[in-house]
mmCIF file of C-alpha atoms in Angstrom:
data_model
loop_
_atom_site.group_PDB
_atom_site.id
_atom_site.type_symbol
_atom_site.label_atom_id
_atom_site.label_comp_id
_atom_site.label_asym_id
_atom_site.label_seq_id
_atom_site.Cartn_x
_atom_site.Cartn_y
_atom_site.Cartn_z
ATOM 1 C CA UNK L 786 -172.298 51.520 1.323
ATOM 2 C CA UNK L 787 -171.464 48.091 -0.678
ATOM 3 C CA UNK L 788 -169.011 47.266 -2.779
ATOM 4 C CA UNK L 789 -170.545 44.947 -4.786
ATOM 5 C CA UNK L 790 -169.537 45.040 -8.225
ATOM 6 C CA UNK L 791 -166.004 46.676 -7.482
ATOM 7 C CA UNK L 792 -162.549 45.710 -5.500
ATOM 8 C CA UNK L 793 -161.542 49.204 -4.347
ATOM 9 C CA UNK L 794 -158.445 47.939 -3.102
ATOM 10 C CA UNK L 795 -157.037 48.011 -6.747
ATOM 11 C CA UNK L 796 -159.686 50.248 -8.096
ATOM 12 C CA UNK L 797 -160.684 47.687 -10.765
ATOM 13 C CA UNK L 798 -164.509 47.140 -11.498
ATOM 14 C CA UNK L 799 -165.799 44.326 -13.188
ATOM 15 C CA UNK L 800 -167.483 46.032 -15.995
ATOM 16 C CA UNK L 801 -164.084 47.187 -16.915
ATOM 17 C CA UNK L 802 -162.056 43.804 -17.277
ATOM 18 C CA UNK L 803 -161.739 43.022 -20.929
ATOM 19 C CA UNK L 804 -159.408 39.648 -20.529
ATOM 20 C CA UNK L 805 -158.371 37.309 -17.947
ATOM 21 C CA UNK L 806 -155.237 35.073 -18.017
ATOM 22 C CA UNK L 807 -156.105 31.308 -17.461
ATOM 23 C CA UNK L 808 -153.918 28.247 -16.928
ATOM 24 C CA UNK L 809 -154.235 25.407 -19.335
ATOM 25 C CA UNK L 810 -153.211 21.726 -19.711
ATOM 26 C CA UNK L 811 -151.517 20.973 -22.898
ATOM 27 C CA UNK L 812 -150.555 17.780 -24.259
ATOM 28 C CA UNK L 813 -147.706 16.445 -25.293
ATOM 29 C CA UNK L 814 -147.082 14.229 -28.676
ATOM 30 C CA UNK L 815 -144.511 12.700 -30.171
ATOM 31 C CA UNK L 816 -143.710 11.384 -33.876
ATOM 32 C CA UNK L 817 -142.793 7.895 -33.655
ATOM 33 C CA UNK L 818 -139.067 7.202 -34.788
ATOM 34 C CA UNK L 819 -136.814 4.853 -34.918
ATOM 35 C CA UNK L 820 -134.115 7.196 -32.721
ATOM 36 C CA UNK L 821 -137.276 8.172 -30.182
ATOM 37 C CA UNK L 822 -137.784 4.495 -29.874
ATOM 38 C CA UNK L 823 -134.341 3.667 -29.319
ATOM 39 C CA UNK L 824 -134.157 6.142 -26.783
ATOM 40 C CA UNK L 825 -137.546 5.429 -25.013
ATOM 41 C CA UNK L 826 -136.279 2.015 -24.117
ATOM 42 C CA UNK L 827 -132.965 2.835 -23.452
ATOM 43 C CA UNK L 828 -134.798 5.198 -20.666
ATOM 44 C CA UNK L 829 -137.497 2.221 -19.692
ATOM 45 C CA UNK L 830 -134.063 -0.350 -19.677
ATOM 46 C CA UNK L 831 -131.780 2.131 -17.236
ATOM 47 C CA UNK L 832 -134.916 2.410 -14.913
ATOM 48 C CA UNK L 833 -135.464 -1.973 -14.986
ATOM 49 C CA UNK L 834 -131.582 -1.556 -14.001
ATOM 50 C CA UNK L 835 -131.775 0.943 -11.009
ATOM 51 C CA UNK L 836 -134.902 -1.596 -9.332
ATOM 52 C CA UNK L 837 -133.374 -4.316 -9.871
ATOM 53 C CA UNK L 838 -130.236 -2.695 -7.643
ATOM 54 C CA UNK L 839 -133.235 -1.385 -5.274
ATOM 55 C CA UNK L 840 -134.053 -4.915 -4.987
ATOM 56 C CA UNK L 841 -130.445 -6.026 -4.524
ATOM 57 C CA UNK L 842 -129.570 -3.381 -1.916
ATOM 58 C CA UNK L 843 -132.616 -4.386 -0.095
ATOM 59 C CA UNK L 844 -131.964 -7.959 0.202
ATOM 60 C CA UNK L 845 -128.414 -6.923 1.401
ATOM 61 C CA UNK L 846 -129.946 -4.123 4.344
ATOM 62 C CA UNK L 847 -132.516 -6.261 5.529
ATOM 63 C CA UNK L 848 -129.997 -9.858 6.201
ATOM 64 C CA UNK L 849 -127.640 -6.945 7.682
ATOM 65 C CA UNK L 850 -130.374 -6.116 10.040
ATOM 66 C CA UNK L 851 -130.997 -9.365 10.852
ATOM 67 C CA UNK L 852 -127.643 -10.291 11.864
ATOM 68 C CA UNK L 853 -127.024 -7.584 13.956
ATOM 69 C CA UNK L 854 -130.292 -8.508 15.371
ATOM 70 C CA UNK L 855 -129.464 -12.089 16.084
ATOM 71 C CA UNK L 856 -125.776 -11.137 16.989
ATOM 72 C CA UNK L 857 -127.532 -8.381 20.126
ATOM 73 C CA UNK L 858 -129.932 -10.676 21.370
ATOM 74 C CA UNK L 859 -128.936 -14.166 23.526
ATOM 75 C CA UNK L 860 -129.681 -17.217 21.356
ATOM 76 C CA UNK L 861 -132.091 -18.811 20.930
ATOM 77 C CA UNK L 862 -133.580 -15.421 20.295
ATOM 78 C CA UNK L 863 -136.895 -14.093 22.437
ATOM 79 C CA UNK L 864 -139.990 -13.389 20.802
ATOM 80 C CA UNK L 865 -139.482 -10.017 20.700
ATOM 81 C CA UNK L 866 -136.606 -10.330 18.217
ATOM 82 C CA UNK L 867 -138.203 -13.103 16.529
ATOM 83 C CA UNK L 868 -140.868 -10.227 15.415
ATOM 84 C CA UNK L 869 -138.854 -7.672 14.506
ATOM 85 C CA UNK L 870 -136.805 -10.360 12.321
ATOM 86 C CA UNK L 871 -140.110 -10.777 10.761
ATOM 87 C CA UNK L 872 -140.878 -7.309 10.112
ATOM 88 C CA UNK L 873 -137.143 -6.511 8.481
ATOM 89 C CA UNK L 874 -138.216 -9.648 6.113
ATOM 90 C CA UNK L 875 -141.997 -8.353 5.150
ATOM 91 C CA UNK L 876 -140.474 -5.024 4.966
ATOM 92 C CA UNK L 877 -138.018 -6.162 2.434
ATOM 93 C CA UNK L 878 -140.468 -8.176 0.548
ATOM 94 C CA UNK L 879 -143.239 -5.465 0.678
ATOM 95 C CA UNK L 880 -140.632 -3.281 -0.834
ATOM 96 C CA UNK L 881 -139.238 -6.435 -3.484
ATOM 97 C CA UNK L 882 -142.615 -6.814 -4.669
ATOM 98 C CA UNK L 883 -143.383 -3.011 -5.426
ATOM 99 C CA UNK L 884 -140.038 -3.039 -7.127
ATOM 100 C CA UNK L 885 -141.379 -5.952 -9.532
ATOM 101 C CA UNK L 886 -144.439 -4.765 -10.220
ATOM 102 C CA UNK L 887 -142.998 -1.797 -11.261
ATOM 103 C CA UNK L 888 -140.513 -3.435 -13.332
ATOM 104 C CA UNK L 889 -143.143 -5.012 -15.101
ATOM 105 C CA UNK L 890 -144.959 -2.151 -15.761
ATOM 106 C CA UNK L 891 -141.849 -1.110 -17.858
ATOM 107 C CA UNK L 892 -141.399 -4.466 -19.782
ATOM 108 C CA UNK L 893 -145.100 -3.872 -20.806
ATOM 109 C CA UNK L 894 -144.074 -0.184 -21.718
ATOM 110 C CA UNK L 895 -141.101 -1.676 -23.488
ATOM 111 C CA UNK L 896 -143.287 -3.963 -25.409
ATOM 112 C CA UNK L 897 -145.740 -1.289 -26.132
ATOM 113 C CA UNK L 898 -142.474 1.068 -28.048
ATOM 114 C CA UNK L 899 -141.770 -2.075 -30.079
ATOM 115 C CA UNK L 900 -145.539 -2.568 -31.093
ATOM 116 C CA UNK L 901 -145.357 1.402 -32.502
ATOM 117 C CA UNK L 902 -145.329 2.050 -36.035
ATOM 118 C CA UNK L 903 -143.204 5.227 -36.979
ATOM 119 C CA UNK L 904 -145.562 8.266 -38.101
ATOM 120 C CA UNK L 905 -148.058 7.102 -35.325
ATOM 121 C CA UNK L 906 -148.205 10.150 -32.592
ATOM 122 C CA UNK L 907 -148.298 9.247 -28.990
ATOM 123 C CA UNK L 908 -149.092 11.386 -25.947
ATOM 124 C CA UNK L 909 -145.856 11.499 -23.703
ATOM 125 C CA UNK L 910 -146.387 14.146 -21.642
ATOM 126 C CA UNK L 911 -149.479 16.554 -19.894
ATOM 127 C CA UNK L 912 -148.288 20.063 -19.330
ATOM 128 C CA UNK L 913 -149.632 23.616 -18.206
ATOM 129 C CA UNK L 914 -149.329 26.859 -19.886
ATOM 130 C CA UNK L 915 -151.122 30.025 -19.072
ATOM 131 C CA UNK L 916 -153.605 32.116 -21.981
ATOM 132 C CA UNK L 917 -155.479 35.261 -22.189
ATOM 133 C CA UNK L 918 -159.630 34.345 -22.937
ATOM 134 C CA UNK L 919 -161.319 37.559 -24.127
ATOM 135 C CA UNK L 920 -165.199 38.434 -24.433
ATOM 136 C CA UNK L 921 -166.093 36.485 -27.263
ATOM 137 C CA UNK L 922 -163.479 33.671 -27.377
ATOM 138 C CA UNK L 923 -164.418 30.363 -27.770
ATOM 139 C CA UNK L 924 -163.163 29.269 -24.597
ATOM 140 C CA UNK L 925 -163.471 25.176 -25.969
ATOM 141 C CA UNK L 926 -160.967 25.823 -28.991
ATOM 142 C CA UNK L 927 -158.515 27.902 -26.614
ATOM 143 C CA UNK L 928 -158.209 24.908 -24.126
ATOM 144 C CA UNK L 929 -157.801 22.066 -26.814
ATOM 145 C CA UNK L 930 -154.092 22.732 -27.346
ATOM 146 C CA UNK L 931 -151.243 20.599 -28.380
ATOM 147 C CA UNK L 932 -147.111 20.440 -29.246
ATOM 148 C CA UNK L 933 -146.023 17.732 -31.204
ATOM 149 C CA UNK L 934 -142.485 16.955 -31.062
ATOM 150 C CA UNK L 935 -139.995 14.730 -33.786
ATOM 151 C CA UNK L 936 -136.855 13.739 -32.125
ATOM 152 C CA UNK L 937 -137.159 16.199 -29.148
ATOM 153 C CA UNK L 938 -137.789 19.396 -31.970
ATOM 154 C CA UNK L 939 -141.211 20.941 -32.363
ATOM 155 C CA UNK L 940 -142.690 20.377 -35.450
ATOM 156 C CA UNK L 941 -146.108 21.524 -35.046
ATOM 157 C CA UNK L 942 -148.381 23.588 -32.151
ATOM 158 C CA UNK L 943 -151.973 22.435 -32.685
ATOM 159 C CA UNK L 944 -154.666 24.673 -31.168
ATOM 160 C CA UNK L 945 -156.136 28.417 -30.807
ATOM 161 C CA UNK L 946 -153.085 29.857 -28.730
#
């Protein structure tokens, strides 16, 4: 015989399931303050600081590589080491550039902080959280949630929990 309606294996039927528990995105917000935007580009500053290091420990690995390079091979040096000179050096630069682009990504961010008023709310964050959606939930209202956060404390959750 079928099973069509029913899983057996756990003896539940589907006519008898009165809630299921979902997963949910749920956004993040934050107050704008002078000590969040102190500490927003403090964060945005440290991580200009650590690429810019990136970039400086690059520059430092790649002539390393070349040296020993030049230093193993007879001189003038073949065209085989010729290449993989060049490849260290677009490696490095590949790698340079990345790092600046990102960089400036962050001065724009860094920009953007000072532009804020304080009371504006900004999204900071996406995260998931799991709900129960009954027969006869509006499923719209239960997805539409949000935490909004002053200073790191939550001052208000917005939405049909």
């Amino acid at each position: 015989h079928t099973r069509s309606l029913c899983d057996w294996s756990s003896d539940v039927c589907s006519s008898d399931l009165t809630s299921l528990l979902l997963k949910r995105p749920v956004t993040v917000k934050v107050v704008v303050t002078p000590r969040w935007k102190e500490e927003a580009q403090q964060q945005l500053q440290l991580q200009i600081s650590q690429l810019d290091e990136q970039s400086e420990q690059l520059d430092f690995q790649g002539q390393r590589a070349i040296t020993e390079l030049k230093q193993q091979s007879i001189s003038p040096p073949g065209p085989q080491v010729t290449q993989q000179i060049d490849n260290i050096q677009i490696q490095v630069n590949q790698q340079k550039s990345q790092n600046l682009e990102r960089k400036n990504q962050f001065l724009q961010q860094i920009q953007w902080i000072q532009s804020l008023k304080p009371g504006e709310e900004v999204v900071q964050a996406q995260m998931e959280s799991f709900f129960r959606v009954e027969k006869g939930d509006n499923l719209i209202e239960k997805l539409n949630v949000e935490i909004l956060l002053r200073d790191g404390i939550v001052e208000e959750i917005r939405g049909n929990i």
